[in-house]
Amino acid sequence: MSAFPGVSHKQRPPQGPFDAIVIGSGVGGLACASALARYGKKRVLVLEQHYRLGGYTHTFTRPGYEWDVGVHYLGQLGEKGGFKRVFDAVTDGSLRWAPLPDVYDRIVIGGRAYDFVTGRKRFVEKLGESFPSEKDAIARYVDLCRQVSRSAQTWYLDRALPSWASTLAGPLLRRSFSEWAKKTTDEVLRTLTSNEELIGVLTGQYGDYGLPPKQSSFAMHAQLVAHYFGGAWYPVGGSSVIAKAFAPVIEKEGGVLCHSAEVKEVLVEKGRAVGVRMADGREHRASLVVSDAGLTNTYRRLLPEGQVPAVVREKLSALRPSTSYLCLYLGFKQSDRELGLDGTNLWLYPSARHDESVRRFLDDPSAPLPMLYASFASAKDPSWAERHPGRATVDLITVCPWSWVEQWQGTRWQKRGAEYEAFKARFTERMLEGLFAVRPQLRGKVDHAELSTPLSTEHFSAHPHGELYGVDHTPERFQVPIRAETHVKGLFLTGADLVSAGVAGALMGGVLSAGAILGVGALRQIMMPG
């Protein structure tokens, strides 16, 4: 496995011909490219505008340290896990996964801690200890999340079907999932319990998809929760190994992965996508173009305006960008063992009423942080101690609306001025205090602290509002018929916007896009190898 996959488009422009071009190298783009190469024997060109491949799976380094930027944990990666089968199919089984502790998530509300433990029955029993009179409600909740998650399989399959097939079979495939997708998380939970604290605990992972319970679709929430019932895992070697695992599969069929390769527009001739034009004016041609750039970028930036019908623009207007965020990357000159840290994620909340906390914070930035997520990546990776002995890292994440940093848009990265640095310093201090409240042994031991804002996300990932999860996961989002096949012949969508938030959603988006191109037979091979 190469240390740093891909070549610079500026230094080594790729030479065609190519069978397919994939715009963006997030997990969705890489999974689609890999599937096209392995199961379709296609020569694929992957184009990434950033100088590192991998999208939110890439890492960055500072002397002695390394941080992931988007992979904090994944579910269903045990030996019989569905996502392990899919990853193995598109990476030739080269990825290794380390389990998180039995308690993968700890929800802390106003100082009261609640553990999410591995296993559905144990999940119910453990929470039942804190809410003995609500044990039946918790059990019904777990069963319902599983039910909705299973119904998502046929709903997503519909997104890979040709338009004619979806017209015939789609209503049946979508029916069950759509009924739950129309409801908010809060609306559904209140049919199970009126206990505000329990509702706050059960929705304590909402940061994984970005919306508090009164705004989010229950279908999104149920899928996320069910994803972790069997426990959680982290990639051995850090999140950058994910992109590296896809590269050999793509390259085996003559494919090329290019970083520093900004696509300016999709070339459309006679209603068909025929390639792309780069920011430097070069053109690359192929009969298939797949966009992992997100819905907004694809339709509003990459496609010529005249190629987007009014009906498509109208549907897009019903969607909004997901939340943007602050992430504080911390480094310590001691090992996780010395610091007493393990891989359990912490979700810290001032109150069980998440929507009220978010609303108060957006109205008044000095209000308590509505959510603070702490990930201990170095403690999750068994290879860390060998790669970075005597060091440890922590990621802290909280909400930050785009409007708070928009005034500095257009300024240069790391050169945005004193006012911006003061803004970052204030939030750095507040986020640190939140961590020290639950991990006091870390106070005075921070060796490196670096805060990224929505401007950092906009700069490196090209999401126009620094959004973390693409299109917001509201009930309205799941009513818009987003499909792998677009109205432009030869142009397909992939990635998280096609499915749902996170690496798992992006992975399935990549697989579904490949299935839409290669056919249901190839999709079956990927999903059920062997």
Coordinates of N, CA and C in Angstrom, one line a residue, residues 251-344:
E251 N -6.1 1.4 -9.6 CA -4.9 1.4 -10.5 C -4.7 0.1 -11.2
K252 N -5.2 -1.0 -10.7 CA -5.0 -2.3 -11.3 C -5.6 -2.3 -12.7
E253 N -6.7 -1.6 -13.0 CA -7.3 -1.5 -14.3 C -6.8 -0.3 -15.1
G254 N -5.7 0.2 -14.7 CA -5.1 1.4 -15.4 C -5.7 2.7 -15.0
G255 N -6.5 2.7 -13.9 CA -7.0 4.0 -13.4 C -6.0 4.9 -12.8
V256 N -6.3 6.2 -12.7 CA -5.4 7.2 -12.2 C -6.1 8.0 -11.1
L257 N -5.5 8.2 -10.0 CA -6.0 9.1 -8.9 C -5.2 10.4 -8.9
C258 N -5.8 11.5 -9.1 CA -5.1 12.8 -9.1 C -5.6 13.7 -8.0
H259 N -4.7 14.2 -7.3 CA -5.0 15.3 -6.3 C -4.6 16.6 -7.0
S260 N -4.9 17.7 -6.3 CA -4.6 19.1 -6.8 C -5.2 19.2 -8.2
A261 N -6.5 18.7 -8.3 CA -7.1 18.6 -9.6 C -8.5 19.2 -9.5
E262 N -8.6 20.5 -9.7 CA -9.9 21.2 -9.5 C -10.7 21.1 -10.8
V263 N -11.9 20.6 -10.8 CA -12.8 20.5 -11.9 C -13.7 21.8 -11.9
K264 N -13.7 22.4 -13.1 CA -14.5 23.7 -13.2 C -15.9 23.4 -13.7
E265 N -16.0 22.5 -14.6 CA -17.4 22.1 -15.1 C -17.4 20.8 -15.8
V266 N -18.7 20.2 -15.8 CA -18.9 19.0 -16.5 C -19.2 19.4 -18.0
L267 N -18.6 18.8 -18.9 CA -18.8 19.0 -20.3 C -20.1 18.3 -20.8
V268 N -21.0 19.0 -21.3 CA -22.3 18.4 -21.8 C -22.5 18.7 -23.3
E269 N -22.6 17.7 -24.1 CA -22.8 17.9 -25.6 C -24.0 17.1 -26.0
K270 N -25.0 17.8 -26.6 CA -26.2 17.1 -27.1 C -26.9 16.4 -25.9
G271 N -26.9 17.0 -24.8 CA -27.6 16.4 -23.6 C -26.9 15.3 -22.9
R272 N -25.7 15.1 -23.3 CA -24.9 14.0 -22.7 C -23.6 14.5 -22.1
A273 N -23.2 13.9 -20.9 CA -21.9 14.3 -20.3 C -20.8 13.6 -21.1
V274 N -19.8 14.3 -21.4 CA -18.8 13.7 -22.3 C -17.4 13.9 -21.6
G275 N -17.3 14.5 -20.4 CA -16.1 14.8 -19.8 C -16.1 15.9 -18.8
V276 N -14.9 16.5 -18.5 CA -14.9 17.6 -17.6 C -13.8 18.6 -18.1
R277 N -14.0 19.9 -17.7 CA -13.0 20.9 -18.0 C -12.4 21.3 -16.6
M278 N -11.1 21.3 -16.6 CA -10.4 21.6 -15.3 C -10.3 23.2 -15.1
A279 N -9.9 23.6 -13.9 CA -9.7 25.0 -13.6 C -8.6 25.5 -14.5
D280 N -7.6 24.7 -14.8 CA -6.5 25.2 -15.6 C -6.7 25.1 -17.2
G281 N -8.0 24.8 -17.5 CA -8.4 24.8 -18.9 C -8.3 23.4 -19.6
R282 N -7.5 22.5 -19.0 CA -7.4 21.1 -19.6 C -8.8 20.5 -19.7
E283 N -9.0 19.6 -20.6 CA -10.2 18.8 -20.7 C -9.8 17.3 -20.6
H284 N -10.7 16.5 -20.0 CA -10.6 15.1 -19.9 C -11.9 14.5 -20.4
R285 N -11.9 13.5 -21.3 CA -13.1 13.0 -21.9 C -13.3 11.6 -21.4
A286 N -14.6 11.3 -21.3 CA -15.1 9.9 -20.9 C -16.6 9.8 -21.2
S287 N -17.1 8.6 -21.4 CA -18.5 8.5 -21.7 C -19.3 8.4 -20.4
L288 N -18.6 8.3 -19.2 CA -19.3 8.3 -17.9 C -18.6 9.4 -17.0
V289 N -19.4 10.2 -16.4 CA -19.0 11.1 -15.4 C -19.8 10.9 -14.1
V290 N -19.0 10.7 -13.0 CA -19.7 10.5 -11.7 C -19.3 11.6 -10.8
S291 N -20.2 12.3 -10.1 CA -19.9 13.4 -9.2 C -20.0 13.0 -7.8
D292 N -18.9 13.1 -7.1 CA -18.9 13.0 -5.6 C -18.7 14.4 -5.0
A293 N -19.1 15.4 -5.7 CA -18.9 16.8 -5.2 C -20.1 17.3 -4.4
G294 N -21.1 16.5 -4.3 CA -22.3 16.9 -3.5 C -23.4 17.5 -4.5
L295 N -24.6 17.4 -4.0 CA -25.7 17.9 -4.8 C -25.6 19.4 -5.2
T296 N -25.3 20.2 -4.2 CA -25.2 21.7 -4.5 C -24.1 22.0 -5.5
N297 N -22.9 21.4 -5.2 CA -21.8 21.7 -6.2 C -22.1 21.2 -7.6
T298 N -22.7 20.0 -7.6 CA -22.9 19.4 -8.9 C -23.9 20.2 -9.8
Y299 N -25.0 20.6 -9.2 CA -26.0 21.3 -10.0 C -25.9 22.8 -10.1
R300 N -25.2 23.4 -9.1 CA -25.1 24.8 -9.1 C -23.7 25.3 -9.5
R301 N -22.7 24.5 -9.5 CA -21.4 24.9 -9.9 C -20.8 24.2 -11.1
L302 N -21.0 22.9 -11.1 CA -20.3 22.0 -12.2 C -21.1 21.9 -13.5
L303 N -22.4 22.0 -13.4 CA -23.2 21.9 -14.6 C -23.5 23.3 -15.1
P304 N -23.4 23.5 -16.4 CA -23.8 24.8 -17.0 C -25.2 25.1 -16.7
E305 N -25.5 26.3 -16.4 CA -26.9 26.7 -15.9 C -28.0 26.2 -16.8
G306 N -27.7 26.3 -18.1 CA -28.7 25.9 -19.1 C -29.0 24.4 -19.1
Q307 N -28.2 23.6 -18.4 CA -28.3 22.2 -18.4 C -29.1 21.7 -17.2
V308 N -29.6 22.6 -16.4 CA -30.3 22.2 -15.2 C -31.8 22.7 -15.3
P309 N -32.7 21.8 -15.6 CA -34.1 22.2 -15.8 C -34.7 22.9 -14.6
A310 N -35.7 23.7 -14.8 CA -36.4 24.4 -13.8 C -36.9 23.5 -12.7
V311 N -37.5 22.3 -13.1 CA -38.0 21.4 -12.1 C -37.0 20.9 -11.2
V312 N -35.7 20.7 -11.7 CA -34.6 20.2 -10.8 C -34.2 21.3 -9.9
R313 N -34.1 22.6 -10.4 CA -33.8 23.7 -9.5 C -34.8 23.9 -8.4
E314 N -36.1 23.7 -8.7 CA -37.2 23.8 -7.7 C -37.0 22.8 -6.6
K315 N -36.7 21.6 -7.0 CA -36.5 20.5 -6.0 C -35.3 20.8 -5.1
L316 N -34.3 21.3 -5.7 CA -33.1 21.6 -4.9 C -33.3 22.7 -3.9
S317 N -34.2 23.6 -4.3 CA -34.5 24.8 -3.4 C -35.1 24.3 -2.1
A318 N -35.7 23.1 -2.1 CA -36.3 22.6 -0.9 C -35.3 22.0 0.1
L319 N -34.1 21.9 -0.4 CA -33.0 21.4 0.5 C -32.1 22.5 1.0
R320 N -31.6 22.2 2.2 CA -30.7 23.2 2.8 C -29.4 22.5 3.2
P321 N -28.3 23.3 3.3 CA -27.0 22.7 3.7 C -27.1 22.3 5.2
S322 N -26.3 21.2 5.5 CA -26.3 20.7 6.9 C -25.5 21.7 7.8
T323 N -25.3 21.4 9.0 CA -24.6 22.2 10.0 C -23.2 22.3 9.6
S324 N -22.6 23.5 10.0 CA -21.2 23.6 10.0 C -20.7 23.6 11.4
Y325 N -19.4 23.6 11.6 CA -18.8 23.2 12.9 C -17.5 23.8 13.2
L326 N -17.1 23.7 14.4 CA -15.7 23.9 14.9 C -15.1 22.6 15.3
C327 N -13.8 22.4 15.0 CA -13.1 21.2 15.4 C -11.8 21.6 16.0
L328 N -11.6 21.3 17.3 CA -10.3 21.6 18.0 C -9.4 20.3 18.0
Y329 N -8.3 20.4 17.4 CA -7.4 19.3 17.4 C -6.3 19.5 18.5
L330 N -6.2 18.5 19.4 CA -5.3 18.7 20.5 C -4.2 17.6 20.5
G331 N -3.0 18.0 20.9 CA -1.9 17.0 21.0 C -1.3 17.1 22.4
F332 N -0.9 15.9 22.9 CA -0.3 15.8 24.2 C 1.0 15.0 24.2
K333 N 2.0 15.5 24.9 CA 3.3 14.8 24.9 C 3.3 13.7 26.0
Q334 N 2.3 12.9 26.1 CA 2.2 11.8 26.9 C 1.3 10.8 26.2
S335 N 1.5 9.5 26.5 CA 0.7 8.5 25.9 C -0.7 8.4 26.5
D336 N -1.6 7.8 25.8 CA -3.0 7.6 26.2 C -3.0 6.9 27.6
R337 N -2.2 5.9 27.7 CA -2.1 5.2 29.0 C -1.7 6.1 30.1
E338 N -0.7 6.9 29.9 CA -0.2 7.8 30.9 C -1.3 8.8 31.3
L339 N -2.1 9.2 30.3 CA -3.1 10.2 30.5 C -4.4 9.6 31.0
G340 N -4.5 8.3 31.0 CA -5.8 7.7 31.5 C -6.9 7.8 30.5
L341 N -6.6 7.7 29.2 CA -7.6 7.9 28.2 C -7.9 6.6 27.5
D342 N -9.2 6.4 27.1 CA -9.5 5.2 26.3 C -10.3 5.7 25.1
G343 N -10.8 4.7 24.3 CA -11.5 5.1 23.0 C -12.9 5.4 23.1
T344 N -13.5 5.5 24.3 CA -15.0 5.8 24.4 C -15.2 7.3 24.0

